[in-house]
Structures are given as C-alpha cells and as structure tokens.
Amino acid sequence: MAVVKANAYGHGLGPVAKALVGHAEMFGVATVGEAEELRSHVPDAPIFILGPALPDERLPVVTGCFIPAISTVEEARAYAALTGAKPLPVHLLIDTGMGRVGILQDDAVATAREILSLRGLTVTGLASHLPVADEDDAFTREQLAQFHQVVGQLRSLGISQPVVHVENSAGIISYPTQAGDMVRAGLMIYGSSPVPEFQPKLRAVMTWKTRVTLVREMPAGHGISYGRTFITPRPMRIATLGVGYADGYQRHLSNRSADVLIGGQRCPVLGRVTMDQILADVSALPQVTAGDEAVLIGSQGGEEISAAELAQKSGTIPWEIFTGVGRRVERAYHG
Ligand SMILES: *Cc1c(COP(=O)(O)O)cnc(C)c1O
C-alpha cells in the first residue's frame, strides 16, 4: 500500500498517485475527503481509509467503494445497514499498542465474532499499527508476535484469506519478516528513512528550492530580522530569500544553525524566520545575485540538506517537514 495521505506527504496527491499506479496495489489515505480526491486521479485503484470515517461520511465510503477500517461493532453495524446487495469489503483494525484506533487485542475475537454475524460486510483484511517501530525494539517484537497470534485466532473464526498488514516504513525496514501480506509505506516512498542507517538506500524525491530576492552589504552592529536576535558582528553580505514559515519553513529553525545551499555551499540562516522571508549569510559568495536558486531541502554542488536535518534542527520529524510545505510553494514534476 502506498500511503498518500496529507497530499502525498506534501508532494502533491495527483502526480504522486499516478506515478505509483502499477507499483502499489492499494493506496492509503487518512480521510474520506482525501479518498474522493484520490479517486479522480486513480479511478481503478483500491483505496483504503486509514482513519475512522465520521458517521455522516459512511454513506460516501460505501458509494465511493472505499475500503474502511473498522474499530467497533457500532461502525460495522452502520456500514452493514448502508450496503446494498453486494457486501462491503472492510478491514478490521486491532489495537496492539498504538492506542489510537482499533479493537483492543483482548476483545478481538469476541468483537470479530459479532461483526462476522452481520450481513452486508465481508472482512477482507486484518491490520494493526506500530507506535515505536523506530524507538523500542523489544516492544515492537512482542507487539508483532501478538498481532500475528491474534490474526491466527481470527482466521479460525472463518475470516478466510485476509490481507494482513501492520508495518509502516520503520517496520518495513527493521522487521521485514513480520510484515504479513502487505505493508503500508509512507515516508520511505518519498525517499526519507525513519531509520538513519537505512537512508543511503533511499533517494529523496523532493527538492525544495527558493530564490534569492535581494543581496545587501550590511554594516557591523545591525540587527537582522524580528527580535534583533542576530546582530552582525562584522560587515556581512546577506541574502534575502523568498520563503518563510507560511511556506512551511519552520519558525523553530530561527537561530538553530540551519543552513541553505547557495552556489553549492552551505550558508547559515541568520536571525528569525519570518512569515515570507529568511536571511542567509553569503559573505563567502561574492558572485551571488538576486534570482539565484537557494536549496532548502535537496542537493546542490556536493552539499545536501535532508528533511531529517531540518526536522532535527527544528525539533520535529521529517513527516511534519514534508506535510508542512505550504500551498504557496509551486510544485514542479520531473519524469
Ligand atoms: C501514516 C500511516 C502509515 C505510514 O507511515 P510511515 O511511517 O510514513 O511509513 C502507515 N499506517 C498508518 C495506519 C498510518 O496512519
């Protein structure tokens, strides 16, 4: 399953989904709204909805032929009441430790029995989710073992040939033999690894660039940006760049030793990130002029800035960096 929720992790739903047709057997989105948008791009692909639909979204799930994830008997009953002659394929979610959605593991057999007695549904999948696949090996091993044991019990209730799926990117990388029948790959299909040692095997999909809008020679002792948190210690050549926190360049990158790439070199970001503009030290680059490209994520010359680097410097995770790239940032697609 290619997970393309949140506008394909900020990369753009339509182009990403179309590029993955024939590579992924199923697409995963978070909401019914996302499923409907995705349907217009990939009319024939199975679409799985990772999160619960609201009560008033259940009819659109049925009419849209999306595959819902079921956590409760109440949801199952409501879907069963909405289906016509043809039973609706659904996947049962088992909460084996994530604590977000799903049937609690200890209730799985009893609840599944009730759901299986409903006419109008057919259980075609069994799933769970890993909360600490990149953080707690012992917990994850135990969780995977217990999930597969519950799956065995549910199979014996008569759920024949379910598609079993439990692994996100971190799970896929670290526990490849425990995957079941399908994996739900998100972050890694965009070329970013949640496990740093695995990163060399992936190539980043997104390059995020902006441009130099001004270059100015600043005297010593001049405050740079809001708060005057950076005062030029000497005369400096400073570039103004057309990106800010409204574009997803995190304000938390202010004064956190973040760099941008200009002319193939790392240039420190100075002072606070503002809504629409940032400032970078280009004192070492006399040739830089307005219109030059500045790379925020990606490579230029021999240098590279990864989403993981920005995430680490701003105190967040690459998922949030990607999904934060704003609407104002124009997407261009190659290949
Ligand atoms: C978002 C999501 C994924 C994908 O996770 P990655 O870490 O990005 O690979 C998989 N499963 C579920 C249930 C999710 O919500």
Short mmCIF file of C-alpha atoms and ligand atoms in Angstrom, two decimals:
data_model
loop_
_atom_site.label_atom_id
_atom_site.label_comp_id
_atom_site.label_asym_id
_atom_site.label_seq_id
_atom_site.Cartn_x
_atom_site.Cartn_y
_atom_site.Cartn_z
CA MET A 1 0.00 0.00 0.00
CA ALA A 2 1.32 3.40 -0.95
CA VAL A 3 0.33 5.85 1.79
CA VAL A 4 -0.54 9.13 0.06
CA LYS A 5 -2.42 10.92 2.83
CA ALA A 6 -1.85 14.63 3.50
CA ASN A 7 -1.40 15.49 -0.17
CA ALA A 8 1.11 12.63 -0.58
CA TYR A 9 3.16 13.92 2.35
CA GLY A 10 3.15 17.38 0.78
CA HIS A 11 4.43 16.16 -2.58
CA GLY A 12 1.10 16.52 -4.40
CA LEU A 13 -1.56 13.80 -4.45
CA GLY A 14 -2.40 13.55 -8.14
CA PRO A 15 1.07 13.32 -9.68
CA VAL A 16 2.37 11.01 -6.93
CA ALA A 17 -0.59 8.63 -7.13
CA LYS A 18 -0.42 8.48 -10.92
CA ALA A 19 3.32 7.73 -10.77
CA LEU A 20 2.63 4.84 -8.37
CA VAL A 21 -0.11 3.16 -10.41
CA GLY A 22 1.19 -0.28 -11.28
CA HIS A 23 3.71 -0.18 -8.43
CA ALA A 24 1.31 -0.11 -5.50
CA GLU A 25 -1.68 -2.47 -5.27
CA MET A 26 -3.58 -0.23 -2.90
CA PHE A 27 -3.50 3.40 -1.80
CA GLY A 28 -3.90 4.59 1.78
CA VAL A 29 -5.39 7.94 2.77
CA ALA A 30 -6.47 9.35 6.13
CA THR A 31 -9.92 10.74 5.34
CA VAL A 32 -12.96 10.28 3.12
CA GLY A 33 -12.27 13.68 1.55
CA GLU A 34 -8.80 12.53 0.56
CA ALA A 35 -10.23 9.27 -0.79
CA GLU A 36 -12.66 11.17 -3.01
CA GLU A 37 -9.92 13.43 -4.35
CA LEU A 38 -7.67 10.43 -4.97
CA ARG A 39 -10.43 8.59 -6.85
CA SER A 40 -10.42 11.32 -9.50
CA HIS A 41 -6.70 10.66 -10.14
CA VAL A 42 -6.70 6.84 -9.98
CA PRO A 43 -10.19 5.66 -10.95
CA ASP A 44 -9.48 1.93 -10.70
CA ALA A 45 -7.15 1.56 -7.72
CA PRO A 46 -8.35 0.15 -4.37
CA ILE A 47 -8.38 2.95 -1.79
CA PHE A 48 -8.07 2.18 1.93
CA ILE A 49 -9.05 4.77 4.53
CA LEU A 50 -6.62 4.58 7.44
CA GLY A 51 -8.70 6.59 9.92
CA PRO A 52 -12.31 6.30 11.06
CA ALA A 53 -14.96 7.96 8.89
CA LEU A 54 -17.40 10.28 10.63
CA PRO A 55 -20.95 8.89 10.91
CA ASP A 56 -22.15 11.13 8.07
CA GLU A 57 -19.22 10.07 5.88
CA ARG A 58 -20.10 6.37 5.94
CA LEU A 59 -22.53 6.56 3.04
CA PRO A 60 -19.90 8.27 0.84
CA VAL A 61 -17.49 5.45 1.80
CA VAL A 62 -19.97 2.84 0.60
CA THR A 63 -20.94 4.66 -2.59
CA GLY A 64 -17.29 5.50 -3.34
CA CYS A 65 -16.28 1.83 -2.93
CA PHE A 66 -13.54 2.81 -0.49
CA ILE A 67 -12.28 0.23 2.00
CA PRO A 68 -12.99 1.35 5.56
CA ALA A 69 -11.00 0.37 8.64
CA ILE A 70 -13.31 -0.86 11.38
CA SER A 71 -12.67 -0.39 15.12
CA THR A 72 -16.10 -1.01 16.67
CA VAL A 73 -19.24 -3.09 16.29
CA GLU A 74 -21.18 0.18 16.05
CA GLU A 75 -19.23 1.22 12.95
CA ALA A 76 -19.64 -2.23 11.43
CA ARG A 77 -23.43 -2.19 12.04
CA ALA A 78 -23.76 1.25 10.48
CA TYR A 79 -21.85 0.19 7.36
CA ALA A 80 -23.82 -3.06 7.14
CA ALA A 81 -27.06 -1.06 7.18
CA LEU A 82 -25.86 1.08 4.28
CA THR A 83 -24.73 -1.65 1.90
CA GLY A 84 -26.87 -2.94 -0.90
CA ALA A 85 -26.89 -6.41 -2.43
CA LYS A 86 -23.11 -6.54 -2.73
CA PRO A 87 -21.27 -6.90 0.62
CA LEU A 88 -18.81 -4.14 1.51
CA PRO A 89 -15.20 -5.25 1.92
CA VAL A 90 -13.79 -3.96 5.24
CA HIS A 91 -10.57 -4.41 7.19
CA LEU A 92 -10.64 -4.94 10.95
CA LEU A 93 -8.13 -2.93 12.94
CA ILE A 94 -6.62 -4.47 16.04
CA ASP A 95 -5.13 -2.14 18.67
CA THR A 96 -1.98 -3.99 19.72
CA GLY A 97 -0.41 -0.97 21.40
CA MET A 98 -0.89 2.16 19.31
CA GLY A 99 -3.84 3.35 21.39
CA ARG A 100 -5.46 5.39 18.64
CA VAL A 101 -7.98 3.26 16.74
CA GLY A 102 -8.85 -0.42 16.51
CA ILE A 103 -10.41 -3.19 18.57
CA LEU A 104 -8.43 -3.86 21.74
CA GLN A 105 -6.42 -7.01 21.22
CA ASP A 106 -8.08 -8.81 24.15
CA ASP A 107 -11.55 -8.12 22.70
CA ALA A 108 -10.60 -9.00 19.13
CA VAL A 109 -12.12 -12.48 18.98
CA ALA A 110 -15.43 -11.61 20.65
CA THR A 111 -15.84 -8.39 18.65
CA ALA A 112 -14.90 -10.04 15.37
CA ARG A 113 -17.49 -12.74 16.04
CA GLU A 114 -20.21 -10.10 16.36
CA ILE A 115 -19.03 -8.29 13.24
CA LEU A 116 -18.87 -11.53 11.25
CA SER A 117 -22.51 -12.22 12.10
CA LEU A 118 -23.57 -9.04 10.27
CA ARG A 119 -24.89 -9.38 6.78
CA GLY A 120 -23.63 -6.82 4.28
CA LEU A 121 -19.95 -6.84 5.22
CA THR A 122 -17.06 -9.04 4.25
CA VAL A 123 -13.85 -8.88 6.24
CA THR A 124 -11.06 -8.88 3.66
CA GLY A 125 -8.23 -7.54 5.81
CA LEU A 126 -6.75 -7.57 9.33
CA ALA A 127 -4.47 -4.75 10.39
CA SER A 128 -2.64 -3.12 13.25
CA HIS A 129 -0.17 -0.26 13.66
CA LEU A 130 3.27 0.10 15.27
CA PRO A 131 3.81 3.07 17.63
CA VAL A 132 7.53 2.56 18.34
CA ALA A 133 8.98 0.66 15.38
CA ASP A 134 11.94 3.06 15.27
CA GLU A 135 12.26 3.50 19.03
CA ASP A 136 11.59 0.34 21.06
CA ASP A 137 12.73 -2.95 19.60
CA ALA A 138 11.57 -5.18 22.47
CA PHE A 139 8.06 -3.71 22.48
CA THR A 140 7.74 -3.92 18.70
CA ARG A 141 8.91 -7.56 18.54
CA GLU A 142 6.40 -8.53 21.21
CA GLN A 143 3.66 -6.49 19.54
CA LEU A 144 4.25 -8.13 16.15
CA ALA A 145 4.24 -11.60 17.71
CA GLN A 146 0.96 -10.88 19.49
CA PHE A 147 -0.64 -9.37 16.40
CA HIS A 148 0.18 -12.44 14.31
CA GLN A 149 -1.19 -14.66 17.09
CA VAL A 150 -4.48 -12.71 17.12
CA VAL A 151 -4.58 -12.97 13.33
CA GLY A 152 -4.35 -16.76 13.71
CA GLN A 153 -7.32 -16.75 16.09
CA LEU A 154 -9.36 -14.56 13.74
CA ARG A 155 -8.59 -16.80 10.78
CA SER A 156 -10.03 -19.72 12.73
CA LEU A 157 -13.30 -17.77 13.12
CA GLY A 158 -13.73 -18.09 9.39
CA ILE A 159 -12.04 -14.93 8.08
CA SER A 160 -10.61 -16.62 5.05
CA GLN A 161 -7.55 -15.26 3.31
CA PRO A 162 -7.49 -11.81 4.88
CA VAL A 163 -4.87 -9.32 3.71
CA VAL A 164 -2.74 -8.93 6.83
CA HIS A 165 -0.91 -5.61 7.25
CA VAL A 166 0.85 -3.94 10.16
CA GLU A 167 4.06 -2.24 9.05
CA ASN A 168 4.81 1.44 8.41
CA SER A 169 8.19 2.49 6.97
CA ALA A 170 10.11 1.88 10.19
CA GLY A 171 8.53 -1.56 10.49
CA ILE A 172 9.31 -2.45 6.88
CA ILE A 173 12.97 -1.52 7.34
CA SER A 174 13.54 -3.14 10.73
CA TYR A 175 11.15 -6.15 10.77
CA PRO A 176 10.86 -7.28 7.14
CA THR A 177 9.97 -10.88 8.02
CA GLN A 178 7.00 -9.89 10.22
CA ALA A 179 5.16 -7.90 7.57
CA GLY A 180 2.26 -10.21 6.77
CA ASP A 181 0.81 -9.81 3.26
CA MET A 182 1.01 -6.08 2.66
CA VAL A 183 2.96 -3.12 4.03
CA ARG A 184 1.82 0.47 4.38
CA ALA A 185 4.74 2.50 3.13
CA GLY A 186 4.59 6.23 3.69
CA LEU A 187 7.73 8.21 4.47
CA MET A 188 10.08 5.82 2.69
CA ILE A 189 8.34 6.10 -0.68
CA TYR A 190 9.26 9.78 -0.58
CA GLY A 191 12.90 8.79 -0.10
CA SER A 192 13.27 9.58 3.59
CA SER A 193 14.15 6.86 6.08
CA PRO A 194 12.92 6.87 9.68
CA VAL A 195 15.95 4.68 10.44
CA PRO A 196 19.10 6.78 9.77
CA GLU A 197 21.32 3.78 8.87
CA PHE A 198 18.92 2.90 6.05
CA GLN A 199 18.97 6.38 4.48
CA PRO A 200 21.81 5.61 2.00
CA LYS A 201 19.48 3.08 0.32
CA LEU A 202 16.90 5.78 -0.43
CA ARG A 203 16.96 8.87 -2.58
CA ALA A 204 14.92 11.93 -1.66
CA VAL A 205 12.03 12.59 -4.03
CA MET A 206 11.58 16.25 -3.17
CA THR A 207 13.93 19.12 -3.75
CA TRP A 208 12.66 22.29 -2.12
CA LYS A 209 14.08 25.48 -3.52
CA THR A 210 13.52 29.18 -3.29
CA ARG A 211 15.36 32.12 -4.79
CA VAL A 212 17.49 34.99 -3.62
CA THR A 213 15.36 38.12 -3.85
CA LEU A 214 17.98 40.65 -2.69
CA VAL A 215 21.64 40.78 -1.75
CA ARG A 216 22.77 43.53 0.60
CA GLU A 217 26.06 44.61 2.16
CA MET A 218 25.32 45.13 5.83
CA PRO A 219 27.49 47.09 8.27
CA ALA A 220 28.65 45.68 11.59
CA GLY A 221 26.23 46.06 14.51
CA HIS A 222 22.99 45.85 12.51
CA GLY A 223 20.09 43.76 13.81
CA ILE A 224 18.82 41.05 11.48
CA SER A 225 15.08 40.23 11.44
CA TYR A 226 12.40 40.29 14.17
CA GLY A 227 13.56 40.36 17.73
CA ARG A 228 17.05 41.52 16.66
CA THR A 229 18.26 38.11 17.86
CA PHE A 230 21.23 38.31 15.49
CA ILE A 231 23.43 41.42 15.34
CA THR A 232 26.05 41.48 12.58
CA PRO A 233 29.44 41.06 14.32
CA ARG A 234 31.24 42.49 11.27
CA PRO A 235 30.28 43.81 7.85
CA MET A 236 28.39 41.00 6.12
CA ARG A 237 26.88 40.25 2.74
CA ILE A 238 23.37 38.98 3.42
CA ALA A 239 20.87 37.46 1.02
CA THR A 240 17.13 37.78 1.46
CA LEU A 241 15.25 34.63 0.37
CA GLY A 242 11.63 34.26 -0.62
CA VAL A 243 10.49 31.61 1.84
CA GLY A 244 9.11 31.74 5.35
CA TYR A 245 7.10 29.87 7.92
CA ALA A 246 3.93 30.39 5.86
CA ASP A 247 5.58 28.10 3.29
CA GLY A 248 6.45 25.51 5.94
CA TYR A 249 9.99 26.67 6.61
CA GLN A 250 9.63 26.23 10.35
CA ARG A 251 9.91 29.28 12.59
CA HIS A 252 11.61 26.91 15.01
CA LEU A 253 14.60 26.98 12.64
CA SER A 254 15.32 30.52 13.87
CA ASN A 255 18.81 30.67 15.38
CA ARG A 256 19.18 26.88 15.24
CA SER A 257 22.19 26.72 12.91
CA ALA A 258 20.05 25.90 9.90
CA ASP A 259 21.71 26.27 6.50
CA VAL A 260 20.55 26.80 2.94
CA LEU A 261 22.56 25.91 -0.15
CA ILE A 262 23.54 28.75 -2.47
CA GLY A 263 26.21 28.41 -5.13
CA GLY A 264 26.82 24.85 -3.95
CA GLN A 265 27.76 26.00 -0.45
CA ARG A 266 26.14 25.92 2.96
CA CYS A 267 25.04 29.40 4.03
CA PRO A 268 23.82 29.94 7.61
CA VAL A 269 20.30 31.23 8.16
CA LEU A 270 20.54 34.37 10.31
CA GLY A 271 18.06 35.58 12.91
CA ARG A 272 14.38 34.71 12.97
CA VAL A 273 12.44 33.02 10.21
CA THR A 274 9.62 35.40 9.24
CA MET A 275 6.34 34.59 7.53
CA ASP A 276 7.58 35.15 3.99
CA GLN A 277 11.33 35.77 4.09
CA ILE A 278 14.54 34.48 5.63
CA LEU A 279 18.07 35.88 5.67
CA ALA A 280 21.22 33.96 4.84
CA ASP A 281 24.89 34.80 5.22
CA VAL A 282 26.51 34.88 1.77
CA SER A 283 29.65 36.76 2.84
CA ALA A 284 31.77 33.98 1.34
CA LEU A 285 29.98 34.15 -2.02
CA PRO A 286 30.73 37.45 -3.78
CA GLN A 287 29.04 36.30 -7.01
CA VAL A 288 25.54 35.68 -5.55
CA THR A 289 22.83 37.87 -7.04
CA ALA A 290 19.07 38.25 -6.94
CA GLY A 291 17.38 35.41 -8.81
CA ASP A 292 19.90 32.74 -7.77
CA GLU A 293 18.48 29.44 -6.54
CA ALA A 294 18.67 28.54 -2.86
CA VAL A 295 18.08 24.93 -1.84
CA LEU A 296 16.23 24.36 1.42
CA ILE A 297 15.94 20.57 1.05
CA GLY A 298 17.98 18.69 -1.53
CA SER A 299 21.44 18.85 -3.04
CA GLN A 300 23.44 21.49 -4.79
CA GLY A 301 27.11 21.15 -5.70
CA GLY A 302 28.43 18.47 -3.37
CA GLU A 303 26.25 19.50 -0.44
CA GLU A 304 22.92 18.07 0.68
CA ILE A 305 20.29 19.13 3.21
CA SER A 306 17.79 16.43 4.10
CA ALA A 307 14.31 16.76 5.54
CA ALA A 308 15.71 14.86 8.52
CA GLU A 309 18.33 17.59 9.06
CA LEU A 310 15.70 20.35 9.06
CA ALA A 311 13.50 18.23 11.31
CA GLN A 312 16.28 17.63 13.79
CA LYS A 313 17.25 21.31 13.90
CA SER A 314 13.67 22.48 14.37
CA GLY A 315 12.80 19.83 16.94
CA THR A 316 10.32 17.90 14.81
CA ILE A 317 10.21 14.89 12.47
CA PRO A 318 10.60 14.62 8.68
CA TRP A 319 6.89 13.74 8.31
CA GLU A 320 5.99 17.20 9.65
CA ILE A 321 8.58 18.95 7.47
CA PHE A 322 7.15 17.34 4.30
CA THR A 323 3.49 17.78 5.18
CA GLY A 324 4.19 21.36 6.24
CA VAL A 325 5.39 22.52 2.82
CA GLY A 326 2.76 25.11 2.09
CA ARG A 327 0.35 25.69 -0.74
CA ARG A 328 2.24 28.78 -1.86
CA VAL A 329 5.20 26.58 -2.85
CA GLU A 330 4.81 25.74 -6.51
CA ARG A 331 5.24 22.03 -7.27
CA ALA A 332 7.06 21.01 -10.45
CA TYR A 333 7.33 17.37 -11.52
CA HIS A 334 10.09 15.65 -13.49
CA GLY A 335 9.94 12.35 -15.31
C1 LIG B 1 0.62 7.28 8.08
C2 LIG B 1 0.44 5.84 8.31
C3 LIG B 1 1.33 4.91 7.76
C4 LIG B 1 2.60 5.31 7.03
O1 LIG B 1 3.59 5.58 7.99
P1 LIG B 1 5.09 5.96 7.56
O2 LIG B 1 5.82 5.99 8.85
O3 LIG B 1 5.03 7.30 6.92
O4 LIG B 1 5.56 4.90 6.63
C5 LIG B 1 1.05 3.56 7.91
N1 LIG B 1 -0.04 3.16 8.59
C6 LIG B 1 -0.89 4.03 9.17
C7 LIG B 1 -2.08 3.50 9.93
C8 LIG B 1 -0.68 5.38 9.07
O5 LIG B 1 -1.53 6.24 9.66
#
